[in-house]
C-alpha positions as semicolon CSV with decimal commas, in nm:
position;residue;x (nm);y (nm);z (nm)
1;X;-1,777;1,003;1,729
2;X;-1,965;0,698;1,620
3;X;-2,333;0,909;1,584
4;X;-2,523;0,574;1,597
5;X;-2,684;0,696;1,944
6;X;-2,874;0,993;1,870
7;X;-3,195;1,031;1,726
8;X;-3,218;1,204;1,378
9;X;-3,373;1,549;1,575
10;X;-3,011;1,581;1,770
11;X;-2,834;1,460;1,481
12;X;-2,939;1,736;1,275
13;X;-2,895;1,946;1,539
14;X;-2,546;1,898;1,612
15;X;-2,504;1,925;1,219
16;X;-2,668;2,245;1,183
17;X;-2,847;2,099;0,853
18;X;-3,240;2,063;0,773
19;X;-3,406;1,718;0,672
20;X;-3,611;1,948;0,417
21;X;-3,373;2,152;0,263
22;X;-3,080;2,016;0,321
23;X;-2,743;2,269;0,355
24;X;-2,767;2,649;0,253
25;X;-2,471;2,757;-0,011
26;X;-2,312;2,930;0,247
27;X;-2,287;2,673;0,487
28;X;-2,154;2,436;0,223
29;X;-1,897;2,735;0,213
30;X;-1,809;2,706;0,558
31;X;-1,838;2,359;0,601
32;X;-1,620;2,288;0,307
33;X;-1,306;2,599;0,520
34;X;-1,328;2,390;0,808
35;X;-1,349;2,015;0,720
36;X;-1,170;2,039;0,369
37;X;-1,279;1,837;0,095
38;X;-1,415;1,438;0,103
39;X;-1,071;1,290;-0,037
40;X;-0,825;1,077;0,093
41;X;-0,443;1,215;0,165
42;X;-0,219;1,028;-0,022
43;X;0,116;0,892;0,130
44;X;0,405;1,057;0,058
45;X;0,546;0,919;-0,291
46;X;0,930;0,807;-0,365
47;X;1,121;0,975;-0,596
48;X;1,284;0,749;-0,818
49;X;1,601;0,822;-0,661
50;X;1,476;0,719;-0,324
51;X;1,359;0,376;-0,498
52;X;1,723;0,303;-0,665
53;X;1,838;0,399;-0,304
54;X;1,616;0,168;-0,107
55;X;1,656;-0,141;-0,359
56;X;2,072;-0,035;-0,359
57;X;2,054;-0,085;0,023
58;X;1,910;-0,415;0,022
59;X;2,191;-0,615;0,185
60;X;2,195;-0,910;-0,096
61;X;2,221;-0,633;-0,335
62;X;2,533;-0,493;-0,108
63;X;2,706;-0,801;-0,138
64;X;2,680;-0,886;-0,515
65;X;2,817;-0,437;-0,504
66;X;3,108;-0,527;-0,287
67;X;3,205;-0,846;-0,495
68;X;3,174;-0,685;-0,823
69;X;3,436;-0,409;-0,683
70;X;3,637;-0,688;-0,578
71;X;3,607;-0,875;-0,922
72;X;3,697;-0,577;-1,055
73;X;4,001;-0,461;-0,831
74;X;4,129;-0,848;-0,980
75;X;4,050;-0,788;-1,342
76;X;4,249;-0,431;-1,310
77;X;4,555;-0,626;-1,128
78;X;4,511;-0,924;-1,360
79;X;4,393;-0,788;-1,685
80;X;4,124;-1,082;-1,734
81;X;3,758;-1,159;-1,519
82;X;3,553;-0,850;-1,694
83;X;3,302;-1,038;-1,780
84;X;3,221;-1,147;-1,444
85;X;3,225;-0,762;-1,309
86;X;2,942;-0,704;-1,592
87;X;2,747;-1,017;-1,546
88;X;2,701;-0,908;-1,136
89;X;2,655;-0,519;-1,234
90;X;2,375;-0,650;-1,492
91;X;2,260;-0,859;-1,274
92;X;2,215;-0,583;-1,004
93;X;2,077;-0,356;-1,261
94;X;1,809;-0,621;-1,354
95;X;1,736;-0,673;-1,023
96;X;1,652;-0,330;-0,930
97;X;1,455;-0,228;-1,297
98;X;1,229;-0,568;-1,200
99;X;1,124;-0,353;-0,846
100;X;1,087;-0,045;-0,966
101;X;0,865;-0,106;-1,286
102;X;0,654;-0,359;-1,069
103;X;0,589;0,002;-0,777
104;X;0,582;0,214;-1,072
105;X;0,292;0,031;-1,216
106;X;0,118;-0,018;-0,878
107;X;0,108;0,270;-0,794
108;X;-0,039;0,378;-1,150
109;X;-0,310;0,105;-1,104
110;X;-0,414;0,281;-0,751
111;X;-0,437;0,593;-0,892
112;X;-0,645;0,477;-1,208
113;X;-0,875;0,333;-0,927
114;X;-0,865;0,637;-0,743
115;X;-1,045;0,819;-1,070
116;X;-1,260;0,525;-1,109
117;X;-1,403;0,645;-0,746
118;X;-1,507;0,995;-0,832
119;X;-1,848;1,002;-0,897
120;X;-2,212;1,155;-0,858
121;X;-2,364;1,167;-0,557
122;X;-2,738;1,288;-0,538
123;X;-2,728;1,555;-0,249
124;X;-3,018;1,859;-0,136
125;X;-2,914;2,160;-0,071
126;X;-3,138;2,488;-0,058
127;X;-3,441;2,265;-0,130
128;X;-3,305;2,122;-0,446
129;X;-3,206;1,785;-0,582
130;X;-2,864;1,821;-0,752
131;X;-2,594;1,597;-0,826
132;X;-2,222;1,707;-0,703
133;X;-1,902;1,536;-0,682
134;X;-1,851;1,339;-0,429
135;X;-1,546;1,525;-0,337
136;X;-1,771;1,822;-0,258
137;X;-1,980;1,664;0,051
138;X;-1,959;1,799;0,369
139;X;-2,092;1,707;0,672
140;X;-2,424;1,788;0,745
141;X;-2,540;1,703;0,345
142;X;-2,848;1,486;0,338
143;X;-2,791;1,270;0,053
144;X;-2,972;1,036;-0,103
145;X;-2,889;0,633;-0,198
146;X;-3,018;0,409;-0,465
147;X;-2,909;0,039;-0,561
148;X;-2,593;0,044;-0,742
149;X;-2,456;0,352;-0,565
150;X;-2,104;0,361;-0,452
151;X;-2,143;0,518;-0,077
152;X;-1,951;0,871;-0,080
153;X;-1,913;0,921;0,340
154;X;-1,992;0,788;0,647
155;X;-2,388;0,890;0,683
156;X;-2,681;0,803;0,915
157;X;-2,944;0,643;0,757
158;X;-3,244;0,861;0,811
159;X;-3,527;0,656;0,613
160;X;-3,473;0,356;0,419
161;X;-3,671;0,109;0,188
162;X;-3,525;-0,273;0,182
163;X;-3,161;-0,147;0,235
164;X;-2,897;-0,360;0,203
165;X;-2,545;-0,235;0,168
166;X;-2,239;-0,496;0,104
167;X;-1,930;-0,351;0,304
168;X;-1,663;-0,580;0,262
169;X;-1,474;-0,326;0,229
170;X;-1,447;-0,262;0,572
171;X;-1,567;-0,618;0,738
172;X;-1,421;-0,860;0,493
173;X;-1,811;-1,025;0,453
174;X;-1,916;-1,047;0,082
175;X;-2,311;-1,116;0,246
176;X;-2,478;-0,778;0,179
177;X;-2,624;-0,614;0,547
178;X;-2,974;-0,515;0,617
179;X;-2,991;-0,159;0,638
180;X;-3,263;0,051;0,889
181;X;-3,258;0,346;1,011
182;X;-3,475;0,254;1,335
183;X;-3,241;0,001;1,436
184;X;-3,100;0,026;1,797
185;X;-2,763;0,019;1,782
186;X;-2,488;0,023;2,099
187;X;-2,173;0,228;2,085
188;X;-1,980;-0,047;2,132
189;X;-2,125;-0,200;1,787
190;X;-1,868;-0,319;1,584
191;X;-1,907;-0,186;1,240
192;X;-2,100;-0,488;1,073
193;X;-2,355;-0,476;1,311
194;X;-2,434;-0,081;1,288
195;X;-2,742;-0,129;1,119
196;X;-2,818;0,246;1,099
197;X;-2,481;0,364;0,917
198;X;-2,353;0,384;0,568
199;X;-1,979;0,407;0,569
200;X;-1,808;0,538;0,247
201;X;-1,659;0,263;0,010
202;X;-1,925;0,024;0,076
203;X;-2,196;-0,054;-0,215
204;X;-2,571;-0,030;-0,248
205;X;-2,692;-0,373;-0,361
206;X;-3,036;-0,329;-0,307
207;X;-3,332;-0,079;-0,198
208;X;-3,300;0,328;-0,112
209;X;-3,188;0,560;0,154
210;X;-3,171;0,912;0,272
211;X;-2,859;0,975;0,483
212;X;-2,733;1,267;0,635
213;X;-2,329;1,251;0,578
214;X;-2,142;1,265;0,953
215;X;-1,810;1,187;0,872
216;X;-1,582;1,244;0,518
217;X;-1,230;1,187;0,371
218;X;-1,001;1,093;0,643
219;X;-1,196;1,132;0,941
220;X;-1,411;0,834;0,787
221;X;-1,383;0,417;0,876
222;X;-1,229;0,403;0,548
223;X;-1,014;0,709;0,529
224;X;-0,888;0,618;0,915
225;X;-0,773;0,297;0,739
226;X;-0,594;0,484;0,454
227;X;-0,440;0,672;0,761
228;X;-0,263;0,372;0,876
229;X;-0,145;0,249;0,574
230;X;-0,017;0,597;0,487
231;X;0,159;0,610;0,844
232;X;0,298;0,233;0,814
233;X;0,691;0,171;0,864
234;X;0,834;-0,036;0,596
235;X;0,878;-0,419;0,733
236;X;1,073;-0,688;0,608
237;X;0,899;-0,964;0,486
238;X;0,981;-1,323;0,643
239;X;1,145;-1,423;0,269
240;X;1,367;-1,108;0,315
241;X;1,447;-1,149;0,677
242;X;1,588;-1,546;0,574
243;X;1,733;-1,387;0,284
244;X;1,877;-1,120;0,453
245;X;2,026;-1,371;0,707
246;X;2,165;-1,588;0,465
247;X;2,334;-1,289;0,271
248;X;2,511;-1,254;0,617
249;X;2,646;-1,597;0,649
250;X;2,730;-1,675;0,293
251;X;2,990;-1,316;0,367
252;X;3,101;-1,450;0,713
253;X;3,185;-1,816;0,522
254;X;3,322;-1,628;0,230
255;X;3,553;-1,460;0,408
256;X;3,684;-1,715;0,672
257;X;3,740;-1,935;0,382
258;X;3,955;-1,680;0,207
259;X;4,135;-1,633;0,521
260;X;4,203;-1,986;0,590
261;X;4,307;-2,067;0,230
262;X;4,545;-1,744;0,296
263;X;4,667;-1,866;0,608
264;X;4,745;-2,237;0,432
265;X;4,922;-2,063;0,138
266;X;5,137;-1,859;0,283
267;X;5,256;-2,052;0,638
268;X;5,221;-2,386;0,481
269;X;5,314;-2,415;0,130
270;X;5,499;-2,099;0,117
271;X;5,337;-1,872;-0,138
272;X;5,367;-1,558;-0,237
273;X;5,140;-1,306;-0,061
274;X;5,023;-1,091;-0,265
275;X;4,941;-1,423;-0,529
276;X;4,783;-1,563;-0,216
277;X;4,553;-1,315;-0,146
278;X;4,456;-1,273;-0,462
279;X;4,327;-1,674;-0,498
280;X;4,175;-1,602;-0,166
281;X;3,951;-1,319;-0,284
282;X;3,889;-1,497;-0,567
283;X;3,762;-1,765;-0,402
284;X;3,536;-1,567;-0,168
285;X;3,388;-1,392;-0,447
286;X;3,294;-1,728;-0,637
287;X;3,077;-1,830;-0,264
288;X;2,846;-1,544;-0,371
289;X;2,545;-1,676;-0,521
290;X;2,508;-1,368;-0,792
291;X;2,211;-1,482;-0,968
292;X;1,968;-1,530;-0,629
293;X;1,862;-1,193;-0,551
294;X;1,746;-1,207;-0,957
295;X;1,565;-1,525;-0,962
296;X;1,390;-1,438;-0,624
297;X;1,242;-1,148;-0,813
298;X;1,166;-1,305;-1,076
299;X;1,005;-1,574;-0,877
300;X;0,836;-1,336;-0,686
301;X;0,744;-1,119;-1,008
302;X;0,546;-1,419;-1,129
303;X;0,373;-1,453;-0,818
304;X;0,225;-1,114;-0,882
305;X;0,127;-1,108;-1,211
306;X;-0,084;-1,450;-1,047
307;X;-0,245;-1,219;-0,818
308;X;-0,301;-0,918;-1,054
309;X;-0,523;-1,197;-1,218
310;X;-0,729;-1,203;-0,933
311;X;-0,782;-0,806;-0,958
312;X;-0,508;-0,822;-0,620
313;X;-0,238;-0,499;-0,625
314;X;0,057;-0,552;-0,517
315;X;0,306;-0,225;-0,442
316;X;0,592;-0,365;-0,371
317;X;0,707;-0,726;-0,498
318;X;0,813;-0,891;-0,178
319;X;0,481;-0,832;-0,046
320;X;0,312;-1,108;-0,240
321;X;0,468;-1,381;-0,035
């Protein structure tokens, strides 16, 4: 429901709330049973496990796995190419420690802004003007706005004095909105030009309200984007669809190579076999380019320390391309 239609009468009304004295204690009660409380749900989080399973399942990391098994299958038979098994397993190792500390420390950054977004929010309820946690709003709370106030839920303005509200937020424009509450709006507003809401994560540059909160946590603009990001399938960025792709073709090279270089041995020159096959593999290992997968994270790894510079999070490293 958008509620930019109604007048304030029906709008209380429908919200079982008074403009004088706001919610009762025991509808706060009941409000707070059936709507829950004005947070966002977070996504579900990966165990660390999970993350050394999703970075071991990265196919570039597959192939550097399969030839360090095959290094090492030579340095058993051969007694001699260890250090090449531990320079691919370190560089695996280094690969995957890079991802994981970069989401690890995301994710702590969201959650220290998460605590930065709790806060007062001046609401009246049985006739008095208290201050409550924004968590505890409910809708139906008439709530009142002041210049520098972070906005707690989506609420219809009820009376305003030279609002102006800048919800980039939502819209992307840094220009802060003219606020009224006797402003016509159509249904089919989009949500920059719904001059008669507040929507929660926006700020209060200038001027005062009263609102009268219609919408919290998930069910508002914000918390139905948080709902989509939570609900998001991982994608593959471009970089890791090319990389990805050329993973696949430096194999399929690697290992028609070998097999032509085993064919030559053995039917040409007349070499052993099993010394054959072992120059082959050999060979097919050396055509995989070990140290890529680490220097595209560290490239990348840069890239978002860059960006963390321009207050930008970024969860997952590939994502800053």
């Amino acid at each position: 429901m958008l509620w930019v239609k109604e007048s304030i009468e029906q709008l209380l009304s429908k919200l079982h709330t008074n403009l004088e004295t706001g919610l009762t204690k025991e509808q706060v009660k009941q409000k707070h049973a059936e709507f829950g409380t004005n947070e966002f749900e977070e996504g579900k989080k990966e165990s660390l496990l999970q993350k050394i399973g999703h970075h071991l399942l990265e196919i570039t990391t597959i192939v550097l796995l399969f030839a360090a098994a095959i290094s090492a299958y030579l340095a058993i038979t051969t007694g001699y190419g260890w250090a090449k098994v531990v320079v691919i397993l370190a560089i695996v190792v280094l690969n995957m420690v890079l991802g994981i500390y970069q989401e690890n420390s995301a994710e702590k950054a969201l959650a220290a802004l998460q605590s930065m977004n709790a806060h007062l929010t001046t609401v009246l309820r049985d006739g008095v003007r208290m201050q409550v946690d924004a968590t505890e709003l409910v809708p139906g709370d008439i709530i009142e706005m002041v210049a520098g106030d972070m906005i707690p839920a989506d609420a219809r303005i009820i009376s305003s004095s030279s609002l102006q509200v800048e919800e980039s937020a939502l819209t992307g424009e840094s220009v802060p909105v003219e606020k009224d509450a006797a402003a016509e709006v159509s249904e089919k507003a989009p949500i920059g030009d719904r001059l008669n809401m507040l929507y929660s994560g926006c700020l209060v540059t200038n001027g005062r309200a009263t609102a009268v909160v219609v919408e919290i946590g998930m069910e508002t603009e914000m918390g139905k984007i948080a709902g989509l990001l939570n609900s998001t399938s991982k994608l593959m960025t471009p970089l890791q669809l090319r990389l990805k792709e050329l993973a696949k073709r430096l194999s399929i090279v690697a290992l028609l190579a070998g097999i032509l270089i085993f064919i030559i041995d053995v039917y040409i020159y007349g070499e052993t076999i099993i010394e054959t096959l072992m120059i082959a593999i050999s060979l097919a290992v050396a055509a995989v380019p070990e140290t890529l997968p680490v220097i595209v994270t560290l490239t990348l790894a840069y890239g978002v320390q860059n960006m963390v510079r321009k207050n930008t999070i970024i969860r997952r490293i590939p994502a800053v391309e």
